[in-house]
Coordinates of C-alpha atoms in Angstrom, one line a residue:
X165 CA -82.6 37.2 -136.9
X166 CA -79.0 38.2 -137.2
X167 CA -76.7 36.4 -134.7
X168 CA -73.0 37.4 -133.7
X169 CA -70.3 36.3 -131.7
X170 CA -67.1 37.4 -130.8
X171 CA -63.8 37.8 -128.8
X172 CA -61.0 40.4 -128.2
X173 CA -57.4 39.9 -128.8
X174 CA -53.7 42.0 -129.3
X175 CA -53.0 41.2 -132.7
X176 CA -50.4 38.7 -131.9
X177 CA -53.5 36.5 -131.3
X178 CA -55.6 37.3 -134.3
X179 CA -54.9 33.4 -135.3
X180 CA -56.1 31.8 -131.9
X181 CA -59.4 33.9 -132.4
X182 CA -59.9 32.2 -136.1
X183 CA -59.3 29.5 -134.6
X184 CA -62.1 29.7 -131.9
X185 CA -64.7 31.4 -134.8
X186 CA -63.4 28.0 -137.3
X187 CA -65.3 25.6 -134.5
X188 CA -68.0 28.2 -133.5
X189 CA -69.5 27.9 -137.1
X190 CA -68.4 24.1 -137.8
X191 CA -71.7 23.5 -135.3
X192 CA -73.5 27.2 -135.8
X193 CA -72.9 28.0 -139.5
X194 CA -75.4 31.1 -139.0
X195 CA -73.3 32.9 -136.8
X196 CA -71.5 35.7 -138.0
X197 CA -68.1 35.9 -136.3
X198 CA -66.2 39.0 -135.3
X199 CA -62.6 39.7 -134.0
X200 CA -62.2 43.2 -132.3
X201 CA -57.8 44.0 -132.5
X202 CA -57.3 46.4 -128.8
X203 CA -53.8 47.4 -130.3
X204 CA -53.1 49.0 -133.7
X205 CA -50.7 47.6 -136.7
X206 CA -47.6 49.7 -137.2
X207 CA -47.5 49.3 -140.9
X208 CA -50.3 49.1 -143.7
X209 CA -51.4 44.9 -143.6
X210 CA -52.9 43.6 -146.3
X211 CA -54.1 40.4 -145.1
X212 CA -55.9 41.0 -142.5
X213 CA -58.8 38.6 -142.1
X214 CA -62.5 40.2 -143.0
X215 CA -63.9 39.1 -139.9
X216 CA -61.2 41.5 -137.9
X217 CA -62.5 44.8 -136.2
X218 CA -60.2 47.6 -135.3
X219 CA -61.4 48.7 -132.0
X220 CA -59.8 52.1 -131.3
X221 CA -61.7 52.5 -134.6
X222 CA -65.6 52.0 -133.1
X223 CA -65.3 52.8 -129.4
X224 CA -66.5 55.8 -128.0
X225 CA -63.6 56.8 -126.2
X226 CA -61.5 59.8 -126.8
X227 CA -58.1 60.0 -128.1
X228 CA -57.3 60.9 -124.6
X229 CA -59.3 58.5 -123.0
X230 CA -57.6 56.1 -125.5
X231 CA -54.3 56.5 -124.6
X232 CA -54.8 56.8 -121.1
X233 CA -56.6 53.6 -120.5
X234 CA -53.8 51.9 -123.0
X235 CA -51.1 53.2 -120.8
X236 CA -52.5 52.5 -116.9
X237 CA -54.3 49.0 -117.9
X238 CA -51.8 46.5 -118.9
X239 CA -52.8 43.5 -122.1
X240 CA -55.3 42.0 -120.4
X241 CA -57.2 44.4 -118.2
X242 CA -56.7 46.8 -121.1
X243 CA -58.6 44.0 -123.9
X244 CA -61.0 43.6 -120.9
X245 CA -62.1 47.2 -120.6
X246 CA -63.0 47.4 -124.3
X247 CA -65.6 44.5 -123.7
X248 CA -68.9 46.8 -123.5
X249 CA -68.2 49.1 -126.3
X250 CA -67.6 46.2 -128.4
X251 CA -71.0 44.4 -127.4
X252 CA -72.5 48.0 -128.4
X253 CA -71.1 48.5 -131.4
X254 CA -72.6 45.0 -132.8
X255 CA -76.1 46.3 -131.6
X256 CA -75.8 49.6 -133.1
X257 CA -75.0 46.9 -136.3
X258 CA -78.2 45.6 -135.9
X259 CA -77.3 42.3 -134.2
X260 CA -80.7 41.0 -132.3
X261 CA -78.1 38.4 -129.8
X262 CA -74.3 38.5 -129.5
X263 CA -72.0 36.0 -127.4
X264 CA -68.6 37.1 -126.3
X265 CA -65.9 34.0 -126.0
X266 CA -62.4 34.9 -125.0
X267 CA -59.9 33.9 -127.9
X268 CA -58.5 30.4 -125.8
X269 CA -62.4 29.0 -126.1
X270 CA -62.8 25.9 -128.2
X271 CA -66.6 25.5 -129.0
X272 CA -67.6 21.6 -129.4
X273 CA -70.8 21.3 -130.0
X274 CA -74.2 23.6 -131.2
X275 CA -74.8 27.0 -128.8
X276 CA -78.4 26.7 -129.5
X277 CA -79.3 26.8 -126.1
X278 CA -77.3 29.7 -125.6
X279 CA -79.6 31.9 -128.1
X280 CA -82.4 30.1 -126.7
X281 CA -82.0 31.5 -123.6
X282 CA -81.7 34.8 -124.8
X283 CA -85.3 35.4 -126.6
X284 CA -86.2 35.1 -122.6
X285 CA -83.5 37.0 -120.8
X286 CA -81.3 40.1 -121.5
X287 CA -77.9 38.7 -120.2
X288 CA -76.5 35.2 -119.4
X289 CA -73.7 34.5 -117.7
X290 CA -71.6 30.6 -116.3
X291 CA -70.4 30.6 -112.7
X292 CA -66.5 29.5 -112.1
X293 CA -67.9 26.5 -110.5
X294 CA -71.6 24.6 -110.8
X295 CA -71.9 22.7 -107.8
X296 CA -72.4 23.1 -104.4
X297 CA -68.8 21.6 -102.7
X298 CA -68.9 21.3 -98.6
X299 CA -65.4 19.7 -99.1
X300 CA -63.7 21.4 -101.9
X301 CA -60.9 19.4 -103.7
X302 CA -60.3 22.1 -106.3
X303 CA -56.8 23.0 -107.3
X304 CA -57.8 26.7 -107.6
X305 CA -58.4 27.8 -104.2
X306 CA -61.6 29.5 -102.8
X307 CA -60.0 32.6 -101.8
X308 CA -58.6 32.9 -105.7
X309 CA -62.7 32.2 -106.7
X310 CA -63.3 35.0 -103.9
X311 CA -61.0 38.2 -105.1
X312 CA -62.1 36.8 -109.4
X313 CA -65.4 36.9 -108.7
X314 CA -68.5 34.7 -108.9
X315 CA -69.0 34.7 -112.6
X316 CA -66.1 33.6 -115.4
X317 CA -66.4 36.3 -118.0
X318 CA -64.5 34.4 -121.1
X319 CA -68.3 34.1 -121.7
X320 CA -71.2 36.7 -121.8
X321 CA -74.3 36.1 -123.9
X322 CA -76.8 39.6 -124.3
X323 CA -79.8 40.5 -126.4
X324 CA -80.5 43.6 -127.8
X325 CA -82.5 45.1 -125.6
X326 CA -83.4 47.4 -123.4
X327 CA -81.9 46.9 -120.6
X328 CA -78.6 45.4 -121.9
X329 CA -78.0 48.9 -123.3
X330 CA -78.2 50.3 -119.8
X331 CA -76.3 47.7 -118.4
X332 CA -73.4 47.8 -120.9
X333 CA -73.6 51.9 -120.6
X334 CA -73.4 51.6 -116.6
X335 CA -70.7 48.3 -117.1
X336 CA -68.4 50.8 -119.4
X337 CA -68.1 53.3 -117.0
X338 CA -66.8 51.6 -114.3
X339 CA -63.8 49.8 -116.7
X340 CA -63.1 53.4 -118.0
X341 CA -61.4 53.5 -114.6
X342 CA -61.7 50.6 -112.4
X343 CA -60.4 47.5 -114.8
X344 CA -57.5 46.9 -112.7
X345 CA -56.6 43.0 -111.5
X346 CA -55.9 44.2 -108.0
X347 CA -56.9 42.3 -105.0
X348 CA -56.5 44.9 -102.3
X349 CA -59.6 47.1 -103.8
X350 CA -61.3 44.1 -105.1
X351 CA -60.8 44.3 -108.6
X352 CA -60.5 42.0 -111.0
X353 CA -60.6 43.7 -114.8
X354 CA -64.2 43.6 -116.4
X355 CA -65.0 40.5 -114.2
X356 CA -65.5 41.1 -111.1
X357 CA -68.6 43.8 -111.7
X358 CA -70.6 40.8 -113.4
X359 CA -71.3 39.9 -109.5
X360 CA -73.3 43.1 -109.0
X361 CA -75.7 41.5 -111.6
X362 CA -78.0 38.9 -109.3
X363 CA -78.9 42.1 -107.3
X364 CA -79.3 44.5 -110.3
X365 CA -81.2 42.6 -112.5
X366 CA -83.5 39.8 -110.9
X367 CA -84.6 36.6 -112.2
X368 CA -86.5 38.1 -114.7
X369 CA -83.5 39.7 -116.9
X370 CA -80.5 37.3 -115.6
X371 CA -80.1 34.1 -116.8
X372 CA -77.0 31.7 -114.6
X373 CA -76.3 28.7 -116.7
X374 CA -75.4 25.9 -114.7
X375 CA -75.1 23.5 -117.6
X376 CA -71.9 21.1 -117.0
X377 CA -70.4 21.6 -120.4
X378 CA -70.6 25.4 -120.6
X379 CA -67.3 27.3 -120.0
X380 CA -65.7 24.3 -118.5
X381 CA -61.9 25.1 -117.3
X382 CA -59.0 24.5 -115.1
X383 CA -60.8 25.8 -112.4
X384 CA -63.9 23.3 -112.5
X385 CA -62.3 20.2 -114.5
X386 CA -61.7 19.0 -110.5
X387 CA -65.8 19.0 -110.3
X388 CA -66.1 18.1 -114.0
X389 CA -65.6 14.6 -115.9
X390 CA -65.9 14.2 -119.9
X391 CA -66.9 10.9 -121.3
X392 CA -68.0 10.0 -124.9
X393 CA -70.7 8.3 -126.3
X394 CA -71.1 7.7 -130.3
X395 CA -69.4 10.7 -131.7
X396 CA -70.5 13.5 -129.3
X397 CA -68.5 14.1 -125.6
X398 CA -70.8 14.5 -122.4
X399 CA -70.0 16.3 -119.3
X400 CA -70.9 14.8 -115.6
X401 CA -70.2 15.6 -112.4
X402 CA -66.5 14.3 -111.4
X403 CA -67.4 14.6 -107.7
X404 CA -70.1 12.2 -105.5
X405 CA -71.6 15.7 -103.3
X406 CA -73.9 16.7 -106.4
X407 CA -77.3 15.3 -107.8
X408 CA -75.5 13.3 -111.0
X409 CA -76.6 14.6 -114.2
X410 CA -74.9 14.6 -117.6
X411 CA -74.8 17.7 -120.2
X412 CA -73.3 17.5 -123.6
X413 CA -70.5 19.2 -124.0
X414 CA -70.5 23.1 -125.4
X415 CA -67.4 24.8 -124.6
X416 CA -64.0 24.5 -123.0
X417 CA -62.4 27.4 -121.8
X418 CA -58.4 26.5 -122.2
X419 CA -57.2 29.1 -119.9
X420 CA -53.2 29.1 -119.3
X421 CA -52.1 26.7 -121.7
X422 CA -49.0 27.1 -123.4
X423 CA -50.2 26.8 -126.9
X424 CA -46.8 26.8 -128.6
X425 CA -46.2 23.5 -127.2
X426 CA -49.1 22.4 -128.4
X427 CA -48.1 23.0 -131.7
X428 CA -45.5 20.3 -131.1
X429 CA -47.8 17.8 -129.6
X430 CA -47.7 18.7 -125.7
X431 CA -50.0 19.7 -123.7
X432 CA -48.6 22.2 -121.2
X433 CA -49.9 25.2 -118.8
X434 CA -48.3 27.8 -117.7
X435 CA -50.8 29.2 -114.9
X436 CA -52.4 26.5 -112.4
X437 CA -49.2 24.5 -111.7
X438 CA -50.6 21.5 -109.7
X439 CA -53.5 21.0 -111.7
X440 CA -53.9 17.2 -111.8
X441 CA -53.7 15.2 -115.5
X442 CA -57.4 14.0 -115.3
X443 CA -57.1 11.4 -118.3
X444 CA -60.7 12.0 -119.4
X445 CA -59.8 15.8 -120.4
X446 CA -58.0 14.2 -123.5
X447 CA -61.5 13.8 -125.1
X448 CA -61.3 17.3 -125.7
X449 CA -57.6 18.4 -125.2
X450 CA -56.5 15.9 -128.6
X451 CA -59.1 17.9 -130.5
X452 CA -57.8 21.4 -129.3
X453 CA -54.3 20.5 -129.9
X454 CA -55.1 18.7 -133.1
X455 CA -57.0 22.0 -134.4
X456 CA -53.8 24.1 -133.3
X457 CA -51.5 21.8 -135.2
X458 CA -53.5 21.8 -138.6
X459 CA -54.1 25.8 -138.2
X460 CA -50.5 26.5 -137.1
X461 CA -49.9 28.4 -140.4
X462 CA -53.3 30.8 -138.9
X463 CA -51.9 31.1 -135.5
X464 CA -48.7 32.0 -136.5
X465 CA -49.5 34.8 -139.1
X466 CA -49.5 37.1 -136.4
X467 CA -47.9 35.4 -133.5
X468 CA -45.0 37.9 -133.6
X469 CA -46.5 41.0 -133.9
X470 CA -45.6 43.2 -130.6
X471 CA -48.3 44.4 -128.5
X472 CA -48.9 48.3 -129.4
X473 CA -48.6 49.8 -125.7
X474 CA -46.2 47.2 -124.5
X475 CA -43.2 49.6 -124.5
X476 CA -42.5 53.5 -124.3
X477 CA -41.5 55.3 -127.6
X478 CA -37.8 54.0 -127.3
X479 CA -38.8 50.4 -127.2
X480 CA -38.1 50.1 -123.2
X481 CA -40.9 48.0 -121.8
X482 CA -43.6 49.3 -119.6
X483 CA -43.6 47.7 -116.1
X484 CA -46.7 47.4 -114.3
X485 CA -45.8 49.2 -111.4
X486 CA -45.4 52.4 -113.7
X487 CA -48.7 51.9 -115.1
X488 CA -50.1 52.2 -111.5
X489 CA -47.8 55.2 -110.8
X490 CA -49.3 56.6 -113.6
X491 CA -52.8 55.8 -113.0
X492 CA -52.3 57.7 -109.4
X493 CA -51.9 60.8 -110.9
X494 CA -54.5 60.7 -112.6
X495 CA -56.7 59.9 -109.5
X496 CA -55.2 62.8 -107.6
X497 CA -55.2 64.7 -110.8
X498 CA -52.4 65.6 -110.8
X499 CA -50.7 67.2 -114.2
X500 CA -46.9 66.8 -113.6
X501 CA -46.5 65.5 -116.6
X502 CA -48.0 67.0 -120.4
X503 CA -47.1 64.7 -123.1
X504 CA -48.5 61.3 -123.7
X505 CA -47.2 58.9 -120.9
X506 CA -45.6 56.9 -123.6
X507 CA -43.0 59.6 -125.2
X508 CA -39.5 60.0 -123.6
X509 CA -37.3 63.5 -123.5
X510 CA -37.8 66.0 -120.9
X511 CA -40.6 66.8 -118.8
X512 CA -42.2 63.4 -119.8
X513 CA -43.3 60.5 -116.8
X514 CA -40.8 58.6 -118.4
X515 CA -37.9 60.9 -118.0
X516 CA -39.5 61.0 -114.3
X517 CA -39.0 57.0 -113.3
X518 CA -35.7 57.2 -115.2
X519 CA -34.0 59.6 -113.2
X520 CA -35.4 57.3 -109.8
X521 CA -33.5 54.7 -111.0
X522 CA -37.4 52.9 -111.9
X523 CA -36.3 51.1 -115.6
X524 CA -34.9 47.8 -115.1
X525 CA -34.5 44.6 -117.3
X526 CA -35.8 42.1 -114.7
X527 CA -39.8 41.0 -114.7
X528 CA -41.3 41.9 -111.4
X529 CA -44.8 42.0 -112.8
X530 CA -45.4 38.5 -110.7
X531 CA -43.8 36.6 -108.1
X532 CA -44.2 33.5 -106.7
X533 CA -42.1 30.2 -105.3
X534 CA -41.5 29.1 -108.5
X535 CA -39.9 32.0 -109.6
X536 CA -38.6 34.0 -106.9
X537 CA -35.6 31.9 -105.3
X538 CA -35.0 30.8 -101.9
X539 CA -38.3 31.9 -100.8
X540 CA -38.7 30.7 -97.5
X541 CA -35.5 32.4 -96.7
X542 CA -36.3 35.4 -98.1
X543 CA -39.3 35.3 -95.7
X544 CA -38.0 34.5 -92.7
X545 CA -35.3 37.8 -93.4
X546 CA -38.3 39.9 -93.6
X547 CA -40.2 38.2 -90.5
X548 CA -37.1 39.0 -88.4
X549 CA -37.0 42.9 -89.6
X550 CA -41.0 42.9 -89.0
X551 CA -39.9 41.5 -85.4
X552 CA -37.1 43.6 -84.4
X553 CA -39.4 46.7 -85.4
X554 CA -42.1 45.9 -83.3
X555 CA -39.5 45.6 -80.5
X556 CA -38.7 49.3 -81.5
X557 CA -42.1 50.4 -81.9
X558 CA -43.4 48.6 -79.4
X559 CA -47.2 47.0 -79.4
X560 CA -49.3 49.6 -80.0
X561 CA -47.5 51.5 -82.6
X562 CA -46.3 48.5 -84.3
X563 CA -50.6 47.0 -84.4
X564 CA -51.1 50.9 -86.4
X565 CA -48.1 50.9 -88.7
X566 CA -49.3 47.4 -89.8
X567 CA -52.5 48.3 -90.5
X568 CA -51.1 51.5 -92.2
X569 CA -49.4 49.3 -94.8
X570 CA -52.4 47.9 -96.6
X571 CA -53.0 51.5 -97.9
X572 CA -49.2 51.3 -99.4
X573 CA -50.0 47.8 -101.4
X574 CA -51.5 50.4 -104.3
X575 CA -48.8 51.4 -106.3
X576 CA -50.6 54.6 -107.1
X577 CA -50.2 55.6 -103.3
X578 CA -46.8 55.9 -104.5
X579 CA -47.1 58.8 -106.3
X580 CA -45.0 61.0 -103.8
X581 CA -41.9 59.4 -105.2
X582 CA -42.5 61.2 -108.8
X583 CA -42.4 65.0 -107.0
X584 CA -39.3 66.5 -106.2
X585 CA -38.3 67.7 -102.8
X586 CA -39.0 71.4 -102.0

């Protein structure tokens, strides 16, 4: 039986993906390992690693499709879309099961029971949290679990079958167009779609581990406790509101740490700011960090390497609200523009934002209080305009232009700034 795993990754992180396929086959030795690239090498490279898979080279997307989806998506939805294809392209290798891990996954242990699982179901997935919580103490909030979806999808085990193949095929037309992290449609990249699977598939083709020390992670280390016994690490339940049991630990799903520190011995994230320091996570932490530390010569090989569709043809980065401009024309189709969305010069979308003043050096990809000053200020300004409109408006008006905004939250409603007055 042929076996495969794999993960997805701009090149930069070629090195963390070694990384996660060194400790996959320390414990699973038959596993074949792959590493699909979403972004292309400038320049001929002549040490790439075997086990790396171009993937604008096996997907069956057009050229155009290609360069559209590379364009509207940004890094991470765009590495997310690709997920399907690259789960059908190992089948069409012959593959019988394949496991997809996302690159910052550390595997601990054997995944035995993973592939066990999968001579009896078609997919398998891990929920962002195993327990039922009637008081939840998690540092991740609800609402965040809510808009991400049920299901964490660094993980995603499939078999060869039947009705994988459909699921993939229906699963890859939806992130053709609809990979977006966007919370006022729903949206959140290839993730979010895993929840339509409980109602799809039934019992008899789904498979929901629930198993403690499967895709453990910021989000659930506040349900979640490691200990050791002998040489192996165990995983129980942190919290007093569940049955106690205690699973050996499989994987750890290191999501948002900084893993340049960790190359100098500290253990930092940069997502999930008030997560709590449990002290039993350095049972696993010490070994990630120590397996950074004596592959830092892997990770870096490629560390610097620039994402491929980072920045226009000049080198100007790509912000994401002109991604989403862009994407809006192609819902409305709407052909204003007939060279590839990342070349400059006349007639091109670029030459379009630049003359409406839309390149800038500053990030406003993400905001928040840690890096948007004086906040609260900044809020009360806007609460006082809100309040001297409605005074304007008066009630009723003011209840419908309110309402009216949450279709202006898309950038791609935006669209009308591109055309020019007639």
């Amino acid at each position: 039986m042929k076996y495969c795993a794999f993960t997805i990754v701009a090149k930069n992180y070629i090195g963390l993906g070694q990384i996660l396929g060194s400790s996959l086959q320390l414990y699973n030795p038959e596993m074949d390992f792959k590493i699909f690239v979403a972004d292309e090498f400038e320049h001929p490279v002549v040490n790439i690693p075997s086990c790396v898979v171009m993937a604008k080279d096996i997907v069956s997307f057009s050229e155009e499709e290609w360069t559209e989806m590379s364009f509207k998506y940004d890094l991470t939805e765009f590495c997310t879309s690709i997920k399907p294809s690259c789960f059908t392209h190992l089948f069409s290798k012959g593959y019988e099961k394949v496991i997809y891990f996302d690159p910052d996954i550390y595997i601990f242990s054997s995944i035995e029971e993973i592939l066990s699982k999968l001579d009896l179901y078609d997919i398998a997935l891990t929920p962002q949290i195993a327990g039922i919580h009637p008081t939840y103490n998690g540092e991740h909030p609800e609402w965040a679990m809510n808009v991400n979806g049920i299901f964490n999808l660094g993980f995603c085990a499939m078999r060869n079958s039947k009705q994988a193949l459909i699921v993939l095929d229906w699963w890859q037309k939806r992130l053709k167009d609809n990979c977006f992290a966007d919370r006022s449609t729903g949206n959140f990249t290839d993730q979010k779609w895993m929840d339509w699977m409980p109602g799809l598939l039934g019992n008899e083709s789904l498979y929901i581990f629930h198993h403690l020390g499967m895709n453990m992670a910021p989000w659930n280390y506040f349900e979640r406790e490691l200990y050791q016994e002998g040489d192996d690490i165990y995983v129980k339940f942190r919290t007093d509101d569940n049955p106690q049991r205690h699973d050996k630990l499989i994987f750890i799903h290191f999501a948002g740490y900084d893993y340049q520190k960790m190359k100098q011995g500290i253990i930092s994230r940069k997502r999930i700011e008030n997560l709590q320091e449990y002290n039993d996570l350095k049972l696993a932490t010490d070994i990630y960090q120590k397996a950074i530390i004596q592959n830092q010569h892997i990770f870096d090989a490629f560390i610097n390497q620039k994402y491929s569709y980072a920045t226009y043809a000049n080198g100007l980065p790509i912000a994401t609200f002109h991604r989403r401009l862009y994407h809006g024309l192609l819902e409305k189709e709407e052909q204003l523009f007939t060279s590839s969305p990342f070349s400059i010069g006349e007639g091109s979308f670029y030459n379009a934002i630049l003359e409406r003043k839309m390149i800038t050096e500053e990030k406003l990809e993400k905001f928040s209080r840690s890096n948007l000053p004086n906040m609260d200020k900044k809020k009360r300004i806007i609460s006082w305009l809100f309040k001297t409109l409605y005074f304007a408006m008066g009630y009723k008006r003011y209840v419908l232009f309110v309402k009216s905004l949450y279709f202006y939250c898309r950038p791609e409603a935006h669209t009308f700034l591109l055309k020019h007055p007639k």
